[in-house]
Short mmCIF file of C-alpha atoms and ligand atoms in Angstrom, two decimals:
data_model
loop_
_atom_site.label_atom_id
_atom_site.label_comp_id
_atom_site.label_asym_id
_atom_site.label_seq_id
_atom_site.Cartn_x
_atom_site.Cartn_y
_atom_site.Cartn_z
CA MET X 1 -6.46 39.40 17.65
CA THR X 2 -7.49 35.85 18.62
CA GLU X 3 -10.34 35.32 21.05
CA THR X 4 -7.81 33.94 23.57
CA ALA X 5 -5.56 36.97 23.29
CA ALA X 6 -8.55 39.28 23.57
CA ALA X 7 -9.79 37.54 26.71
CA GLY X 8 -6.25 37.63 28.13
CA GLN X 9 -5.86 41.36 27.45
CA ARG X 10 -9.13 42.06 29.21
CA GLY X 11 -7.83 40.09 32.19
CA ASP X 12 -10.96 38.06 31.85
CA ARG X 13 -9.87 34.87 33.68
CA GLY X 14 -13.20 33.03 33.46
CA ASN X 15 -13.53 33.68 29.77
CA LEU X 16 -9.92 32.75 29.16
CA ASP X 17 -10.40 29.39 30.82
CA LYS X 18 -13.51 28.83 28.75
CA VAL X 19 -11.78 29.73 25.49
CA ASN X 20 -8.74 27.59 26.31
CA ALA X 21 -10.97 24.66 27.25
CA ALA X 22 -12.84 25.06 24.01
CA ILE X 23 -9.74 24.89 21.85
CA ALA X 24 -7.53 22.45 23.76
CA PRO X 25 -7.44 19.19 21.83
CA LEU X 26 -8.64 15.92 23.33
CA ILE X 27 -5.59 14.21 24.78
CA ASP X 28 -5.98 10.98 26.72
CA PRO X 29 -3.92 9.91 29.76
CA PHE X 30 -1.40 8.19 27.47
CA GLN X 31 -0.79 11.34 25.42
CA ARG X 32 -2.74 10.08 22.43
CA GLN X 33 -4.68 12.82 20.67
CA ILE X 34 -8.22 11.79 19.81
CA SER X 35 -8.84 12.90 16.26
CA TYR X 36 -11.10 10.18 14.90
CA LEU X 37 -14.72 9.49 15.83
CA ARG X 38 -16.67 6.53 14.51
CA VAL X 39 -20.39 6.98 14.84
CA SER X 40 -22.92 4.19 14.70
CA VAL X 41 -25.96 6.10 13.44
CA THR X 42 -28.33 3.14 13.75
CA ASP X 43 -28.26 -0.39 15.12
CA ARG X 44 -30.50 -1.56 12.25
CA CYS X 45 -29.39 -3.26 9.11
CA ASP X 46 -30.88 -4.81 5.99
CA PHE X 47 -28.43 -7.75 6.27
CA ARG X 48 -27.93 -10.33 9.02
CA CYS X 49 -24.28 -11.32 8.61
CA VAL X 50 -23.61 -14.52 10.54
CA TYR X 51 -20.62 -13.13 12.46
CA CYS X 52 -22.41 -9.90 13.36
CA MET X 53 -26.08 -10.50 14.16
CA SER X 54 -28.49 -13.27 14.96
CA GLU X 55 -31.33 -13.61 12.51
CA ASP X 56 -33.97 -12.50 14.99
CA MET X 57 -32.26 -9.38 16.33
CA THR X 58 -34.25 -7.10 18.59
CA PHE X 59 -33.49 -3.51 17.78
CA LEU X 60 -33.60 -0.51 20.05
CA PRO X 61 -36.79 1.46 20.58
CA LYS X 62 -36.74 4.80 18.78
CA ARG X 63 -36.67 6.98 21.91
CA GLU X 64 -33.35 5.45 22.92
CA VAL X 65 -31.72 6.36 19.63
CA LEU X 66 -30.31 9.83 19.08
CA SER X 67 -32.20 11.94 16.57
CA LEU X 68 -30.32 13.17 13.53
CA GLU X 69 -30.27 16.65 15.09
CA GLU X 70 -28.73 15.21 18.27
CA LEU X 71 -26.14 13.30 16.23
CA ASP X 72 -25.26 16.51 14.42
CA ARG X 73 -24.85 18.40 17.70
CA LEU X 74 -22.75 15.68 19.26
CA CYS X 75 -20.50 15.14 16.22
CA SER X 76 -20.08 18.89 15.89
CA ALA X 77 -19.00 19.10 19.54
CA PHE X 78 -16.28 16.53 18.82
CA VAL X 79 -15.19 18.48 15.75
CA GLY X 80 -15.01 21.58 17.94
CA LEU X 81 -12.65 19.61 20.21
CA GLY X 82 -10.27 18.70 17.42
CA VAL X 83 -11.74 15.58 15.85
CA ARG X 84 -10.64 15.68 12.20
CA LYS X 85 -12.21 12.53 10.86
CA LEU X 86 -15.77 11.27 11.17
CA ARG X 87 -16.84 7.84 10.00
CA MET X 88 -20.52 6.94 9.88
CA THR X 89 -21.26 3.30 10.46
CA GLY X 90 -23.91 1.11 12.05
CA GLY X 91 -25.83 -1.22 11.62
CA ASP X 92 -25.90 0.09 8.14
CA PRO X 93 -25.67 3.88 8.06
CA LEU X 94 -27.47 4.14 4.73
CA VAL X 95 -30.62 2.39 5.96
CA ARG X 96 -31.31 5.15 8.47
CA ARG X 97 -34.11 7.35 7.23
CA ASP X 98 -33.01 10.83 6.05
CA ILE X 99 -29.36 10.02 6.71
CA MET X 100 -28.40 12.35 3.86
CA TRP X 101 -29.62 15.21 6.05
CA LEU X 102 -26.90 14.35 8.58
CA PHE X 103 -24.20 14.10 5.90
CA ARG X 104 -25.30 17.47 4.51
CA ARG X 105 -25.19 19.09 7.95
CA LEU X 106 -21.79 17.65 8.80
CA SER X 107 -20.34 18.64 5.45
CA ARG X 108 -20.30 22.25 6.70
CA HIS X 109 -17.27 21.26 8.79
CA LEU X 110 -15.51 20.10 5.63
CA ASP X 111 -16.31 23.45 4.04
CA SER X 112 -14.91 25.33 7.04
CA GLY X 113 -11.75 23.19 7.10
CA ALA X 114 -12.42 22.02 10.67
CA LEU X 115 -12.96 18.49 9.43
CA GLU X 116 -10.53 16.67 7.16
CA GLU X 117 -12.66 13.70 6.28
CA LEU X 118 -16.29 12.64 6.39
CA THR X 119 -16.71 9.03 5.40
CA LEU X 120 -18.69 5.85 5.98
CA THR X 121 -18.57 2.08 6.19
CA THR X 122 -21.48 0.31 4.55
CA ASN X 123 -22.59 -3.05 3.24
CA GLY X 124 -23.09 -1.30 -0.11
CA SER X 125 -26.74 -2.20 -0.62
CA GLN X 126 -27.84 1.44 -0.77
CA LEU X 127 -24.88 2.92 -2.64
CA GLY X 128 -26.80 2.81 -5.91
CA ARG X 129 -29.22 5.35 -4.42
CA PHE X 130 -26.82 7.53 -2.50
CA SER X 131 -23.35 7.59 -4.09
CA GLN X 132 -23.93 10.76 -6.12
CA ASP X 133 -25.30 12.62 -3.08
CA LEU X 134 -22.44 11.45 -0.90
CA ALA X 135 -19.87 12.66 -3.42
CA ALA X 136 -21.69 15.99 -3.70
CA MET X 137 -21.44 16.41 0.09
CA GLY X 138 -17.69 16.05 0.10
CA VAL X 139 -17.39 12.36 0.89
CA LYS X 140 -14.30 11.11 -0.92
CA ARG X 141 -13.95 7.51 0.23
CA VAL X 142 -16.26 4.71 1.18
CA ASN X 143 -15.54 1.36 2.83
CA VAL X 144 -17.70 -1.46 1.56
CA SER X 145 -17.81 -4.76 3.40
CA ILE X 146 -17.97 -7.80 1.17
CA ASP X 147 -16.37 -11.07 2.14
CA THR X 148 -16.92 -13.10 -1.01
CA LEU X 149 -17.44 -12.76 -4.76
CA ASP X 150 -19.54 -15.89 -4.89
CA PRO X 151 -23.28 -15.00 -4.89
CA ASP X 152 -24.29 -18.19 -3.07
CA LYS X 153 -21.70 -17.75 -0.35
CA PHE X 154 -22.65 -14.08 -0.12
CA ALA X 155 -26.25 -15.09 0.52
CA ALA X 156 -25.12 -17.60 3.16
CA ILE X 157 -22.90 -15.07 4.99
CA THR X 158 -25.24 -12.07 4.88
CA ARG X 159 -28.45 -14.16 5.12
CA TRP X 160 -30.57 -11.31 3.66
CA GLY X 161 -28.11 -9.61 1.29
CA ARG X 162 -28.46 -9.50 -2.50
CA PHE X 163 -25.09 -9.81 -4.20
CA GLU X 164 -26.11 -8.08 -7.44
CA GLN X 165 -27.44 -5.07 -5.56
CA VAL X 166 -24.14 -4.66 -3.73
CA MET X 167 -22.16 -5.00 -6.96
CA GLU X 168 -24.33 -2.31 -8.51
CA GLY X 169 -23.81 -0.15 -5.45
CA ILE X 170 -20.04 -0.52 -5.67
CA ALA X 171 -20.14 0.36 -9.38
CA ALA X 172 -22.23 3.45 -8.58
CA ALA X 173 -19.72 4.55 -5.95
CA LYS X 174 -16.89 4.18 -8.41
CA ALA X 175 -18.83 6.06 -11.11
CA ALA X 176 -19.50 8.90 -8.63
CA GLY X 177 -15.75 9.25 -8.12
CA LEU X 178 -15.64 7.78 -4.61
CA ALA X 179 -12.50 5.84 -3.72
CA VAL X 180 -13.68 2.38 -2.66
CA LYS X 181 -12.01 0.22 -0.06
CA ILE X 182 -13.25 -3.32 0.31
CA ASN X 183 -13.35 -4.83 3.81
CA ALA X 184 -13.40 -8.60 4.00
CA VAL X 185 -13.64 -10.56 7.21
CA ALA X 186 -11.32 -13.58 7.07
CA LEU X 187 -13.39 -16.70 7.75
CA LYS X 188 -11.85 -20.11 7.91
CA GLY X 189 -13.76 -22.64 5.84
CA VAL X 190 -15.86 -19.87 4.28
CA ASN X 191 -13.79 -17.48 2.16
CA ASP X 192 -10.28 -18.87 2.68
CA ASP X 193 -10.34 -20.28 -0.85
CA GLU X 194 -11.23 -16.90 -2.32
CA VAL X 195 -8.55 -14.54 -1.07
CA HIS X 196 -6.60 -14.60 -4.36
CA LYS X 197 -9.76 -13.84 -6.30
CA LEU X 198 -10.47 -10.87 -4.01
CA VAL X 199 -6.93 -9.54 -4.51
CA GLN X 200 -7.24 -9.85 -8.29
CA TRP X 201 -10.67 -8.23 -8.41
CA CYS X 202 -9.65 -5.28 -6.21
CA GLY X 203 -6.47 -4.86 -8.26
CA ASP X 204 -8.49 -4.80 -11.49
CA GLU X 205 -11.04 -2.35 -10.10
CA GLY X 206 -8.51 -0.07 -8.42
CA PHE X 207 -9.89 -0.71 -4.92
CA ASP X 208 -7.87 -1.03 -1.75
CA LEU X 209 -8.59 -4.23 0.14
CA THR X 210 -8.48 -4.81 3.88
CA PHE X 211 -8.77 -8.15 5.59
CA ILE X 212 -10.22 -8.16 9.10
CA GLU X 213 -9.74 -10.90 11.64
CA VAL X 214 -13.04 -12.12 13.03
CA MET X 215 -13.61 -10.75 16.53
CA PRO X 216 -15.48 -12.20 19.48
CA MET X 217 -18.35 -9.71 19.75
CA GLY X 218 -21.86 -10.11 21.10
CA ASP X 219 -24.08 -13.13 21.26
CA ILE X 220 -24.87 -14.07 17.68
CA GLY X 221 -26.19 -17.56 18.29
CA GLY X 222 -25.47 -20.53 16.06
CA GLU X 223 -21.91 -21.41 15.20
CA THR X 224 -19.04 -20.25 17.34
CA ARG X 225 -16.57 -17.61 16.23
CA LEU X 226 -13.75 -19.92 17.23
CA ASP X 227 -14.55 -22.26 14.34
CA GLN X 228 -14.33 -19.39 11.85
CA TYR X 229 -11.24 -17.76 13.31
CA TRP X 230 -8.45 -17.52 10.76
CA PRO X 231 -5.38 -15.58 11.91
CA LEU X 232 -4.29 -13.02 9.34
CA SER X 233 -0.69 -14.20 9.67
CA MET X 234 -1.89 -17.41 8.01
CA LEU X 235 -3.96 -15.53 5.47
CA ARG X 236 -0.94 -13.43 4.59
CA GLY X 237 1.14 -16.57 4.17
CA GLU X 238 -1.47 -17.88 1.75
CA LEU X 239 -1.42 -14.60 -0.22
CA GLU X 240 2.36 -14.68 -0.42
CA SER X 241 2.24 -18.06 -2.12
CA ARG X 242 0.86 -16.22 -5.15
CA TRP X 243 1.57 -12.48 -4.78
CA THR X 244 4.55 -10.34 -3.85
CA LEU X 245 3.63 -8.18 -0.87
CA GLU X 246 5.83 -5.28 0.16
CA ASP X 247 5.12 -3.56 3.47
CA ILE X 248 4.42 0.13 3.06
CA ASP X 249 4.06 2.97 5.52
CA TYR X 250 0.56 3.94 4.36
CA LYS X 251 -1.73 5.23 7.14
CA THR X 252 -5.41 6.07 6.94
CA GLY X 253 -5.84 6.93 10.61
CA GLY X 254 -7.04 3.37 11.20
CA PRO X 255 -5.34 0.32 12.68
CA ALA X 256 -4.65 -1.45 9.37
CA ARG X 257 -1.08 -2.29 8.40
CA TYR X 258 -0.66 -2.05 4.65
CA ALA X 259 1.33 -3.82 2.00
CA ARG X 260 1.54 -3.16 -1.73
CA CYS X 261 0.83 -6.05 -4.04
CA ARG X 262 3.51 -5.81 -6.71
CA GLU X 263 1.55 -7.68 -9.38
CA THR X 264 -1.70 -5.67 -9.13
CA GLY X 265 -0.24 -2.42 -7.75
CA GLY X 266 -3.07 -2.40 -5.18
CA ARG X 267 -2.84 -1.84 -1.43
CA ILE X 268 -3.77 -4.65 0.92
CA GLY X 269 -4.46 -3.90 4.58
CA PHE X 270 -4.53 -6.23 7.56
CA ILE X 271 -6.51 -5.51 10.72
CA THR X 272 -5.42 -7.93 13.38
CA PRO X 273 -7.00 -6.85 16.64
CA LEU X 274 -6.53 -10.27 18.23
CA THR X 275 -2.99 -11.16 17.30
CA HIS X 276 -1.41 -7.75 17.11
CA ASN X 277 -1.54 -4.86 19.46
CA PHE X 278 -2.12 -1.52 17.77
CA CYS X 279 -3.34 0.27 20.87
CA GLU X 280 -0.31 2.51 21.31
CA SER X 281 -1.25 4.57 18.26
CA CYS X 282 -5.01 4.52 18.88
CA ASN X 283 -6.50 7.92 18.03
CA ARG X 284 -10.15 6.93 17.98
CA VAL X 285 -13.29 6.58 20.03
CA ARG X 286 -16.68 5.11 19.12
CA LEU X 287 -20.12 6.54 19.62
CA THR X 288 -23.19 4.33 19.57
CA CYS X 289 -26.55 5.45 18.22
CA THR X 290 -27.77 5.85 21.81
CA GLY X 291 -25.04 8.35 22.60
CA THR X 292 -22.79 5.99 24.53
CA LEU X 293 -19.12 6.65 23.96
CA TYR X 294 -16.79 3.65 24.01
CA MET X 295 -13.21 4.71 24.56
CA CYS X 296 -11.89 1.30 23.47
CA LEU X 297 -13.44 -1.37 21.21
CA GLY X 298 -12.22 -4.14 23.49
CA GLN X 299 -13.23 -2.71 26.88
CA GLU X 300 -16.59 -2.32 28.56
CA ASP X 301 -16.02 1.12 30.09
CA ALA X 302 -18.26 3.70 28.44
CA ALA X 303 -19.61 7.19 28.98
CA ASP X 304 -23.20 8.27 28.54
CA LEU X 305 -23.27 11.42 26.42
CA ARG X 306 -27.00 11.28 25.78
CA ALA X 307 -27.87 12.56 29.25
CA PRO X 308 -25.76 15.74 29.02
CA LEU X 309 -26.95 16.16 25.43
CA ARG X 310 -30.63 15.97 26.37
CA ASP X 311 -30.39 17.65 29.78
CA SER X 312 -28.84 20.89 28.64
CA ASP X 313 -28.64 23.11 25.57
CA ASP X 314 -25.27 24.32 26.79
CA ASP X 315 -22.49 22.78 24.70
CA ALA X 316 -20.03 23.45 27.54
CA VAL X 317 -21.81 20.74 29.58
CA LEU X 318 -21.50 18.31 26.68
CA GLU X 319 -17.85 19.16 26.10
CA ALA X 320 -17.05 18.62 29.77
CA ALA X 321 -18.66 15.16 29.57
CA ILE X 322 -16.60 14.34 26.45
CA ARG X 323 -13.37 15.47 28.14
CA ASP X 324 -14.18 13.44 31.21
CA ALA X 325 -14.73 10.34 29.06
CA ILE X 326 -11.44 10.82 27.20
CA SER X 327 -9.63 11.13 30.52
CA ARG X 328 -10.70 7.50 31.12
CA LYS X 329 -9.50 6.06 27.80
CA PRO X 330 -7.65 2.86 28.69
CA LYS X 331 -4.19 1.97 27.48
CA GLY X 332 -5.27 -1.13 25.55
CA HIS X 333 -7.74 -3.92 25.07
CA ASP X 334 -8.17 -7.48 26.29
CA PHE X 335 -9.65 -9.51 23.46
CA ILE X 336 -9.24 -13.20 23.98
CA ILE X 337 -10.45 -16.12 21.90
CA ASP X 338 -9.82 -19.37 23.61
CA ARG X 339 -11.69 -22.57 24.14
CA ARG X 340 -12.98 -21.59 27.55
CA ARG X 341 -14.39 -18.20 26.57
CA GLN X 342 -15.69 -18.56 23.08
CA GLN X 343 -18.07 -15.64 23.36
CA GLY X 344 -15.16 -13.30 23.82
CA VAL X 345 -14.78 -10.55 26.35
CA SER X 346 -17.18 -8.16 24.76
CA SER X 347 -20.91 -8.72 25.00
CA ARG X 348 -21.62 -5.89 22.55
CA HIS X 349 -22.57 -6.52 18.95
CA MET X 350 -20.44 -4.93 16.23
CA SER X 351 -23.63 -3.32 14.97
CA VAL X 352 -23.81 -1.37 18.25
CA THR X 353 -20.29 0.03 18.20
CA GLY X 354 -19.99 0.00 14.41
CA GLY X 355 -16.79 -2.05 14.24
N1 LIG J 401 -23.03 -2.46 7.94
C1 LIG J 401 -21.78 -1.86 7.63
C2 LIG J 401 -20.83 -2.87 7.05
O1 LIG J 401 -21.11 -4.07 7.11
O2 LIG J 401 -19.81 -2.43 6.54
C3 LIG J 401 -21.15 -1.13 8.79
C4 LIG J 401 -21.19 -1.79 10.15
S1 LIG J 401 -20.30 -3.32 10.29
C5 LIG J 401 -20.62 -3.74 11.98
C6 LIG J 401 -18.62 -2.76 10.25
C7 LIG J 401 -17.60 -3.81 9.95
O3 LIG J 401 -17.53 -4.72 11.00
C8 LIG J 401 -17.85 -4.62 8.68
O4 LIG J 401 -16.71 -4.59 7.86
C9 LIG J 401 -18.10 -6.01 9.20
O5 LIG J 401 -17.66 -6.98 8.29
C10 LIG J 401 -17.29 -6.00 10.47
N2 LIG J 401 -17.68 -6.99 11.46
C11 LIG J 401 -18.92 -7.25 11.94
N3 LIG J 401 -18.86 -8.22 12.87
C12 LIG J 401 -17.56 -8.59 12.98
C13 LIG J 401 -16.84 -9.53 13.77
N4 LIG J 401 -17.46 -10.29 14.64
N5 LIG J 401 -15.49 -9.60 13.60
C14 LIG J 401 -14.84 -8.81 12.72
N6 LIG J 401 -15.45 -7.90 11.97
C15 LIG J 401 -16.79 -7.79 12.08
FE1 LIG J 402 -25.23 -5.40 8.83
FE2 LIG J 402 -22.69 -4.70 8.59
FE3 LIG J 402 -23.45 -6.31 10.61
FE4 LIG J 402 -23.48 -7.24 8.15
S1 LIG J 402 -21.67 -6.56 9.29
S2 LIG J 402 -25.17 -7.44 9.66
S3 LIG J 402 -24.02 -5.50 6.97
S4 LIG J 402 -24.05 -4.21 10.33
#
């Protein structure tokens, strides 16, 4: 007999409510089921990509950041509420000390079948060290962000990144059996002459490739995002001058629209948050490393989950706070890049919400 049936047979109303609450999935006001949680496990990074951070970033004091134990408890609460996919991001998730402890802990949900996928997005610098461990913990796929195959440009974009180290990391991931997806931010005047090379390389290596439109996030100083903005409709046009792209119905639970490149056989994704609205199928929420839950990447409304997490050992309190937050998930976002508001609508850095 299920716990629910048992509580029902006993006429145990209070318990029944509790059991039902515990198993009811997270559904937002627009009937979207929340099944995907992205978790920024740190705001720190060993790179300083020009579109993401200023060079002299100030990072959060340690007490503000959730401990690994707290992250485990919070992620596990989401899994208990029906989240099927967890993506660790940052900052760079692999620069957080003892991060493998968190992957190991969370992998128990893969073993139990509660979780379908545990994965991460990284700049790749630490994959040489960690790919084998990640594969051993049930991680099957990894997203690696690299916008260029030119070592000098790579140094200019990431400021502190070492191209060779990332290439070695990607090779280690492949050798460990991880499926690699490359994320490249489309930057006018920076990597617009390299998109064909990226397609060829990913095709040769067997990697999926996703292009991301640059988004107006946070104050990064220096050049404006408007100058770098390159709509993916134009990028796609450029690709089609050389490759045959056929739209496919491939879904990874993310907002990318995919096409198959006939010549390489590889998949190419396009994430166009500014020019295309994908909100109606949004199944995700984002947790920062301080325990703030953002219900939408493009909106400021957020819920503090750190207080209920730290105030009480009772997971019911935490679950109630999560449900309350989901009940406020907005219908869509309001990103705007125009000449009057070049900083964009969001003052948050991508390294806070994890992209
Ligand atoms: N450090 C990891 C990495 O670079 O993959 C994970 C965090 S990073 C914030 C996640 C993704 O956001 C990366 O693919 C990065 O290129 C992208 N990103 C950062 N700032 C962005 C921006 N302003 N517009 C679009 N994508 C951005
Ligand atoms: Fe670090 Fe990723 Fe931001 Fe680059 S995009 S600075 S690698 S967090």
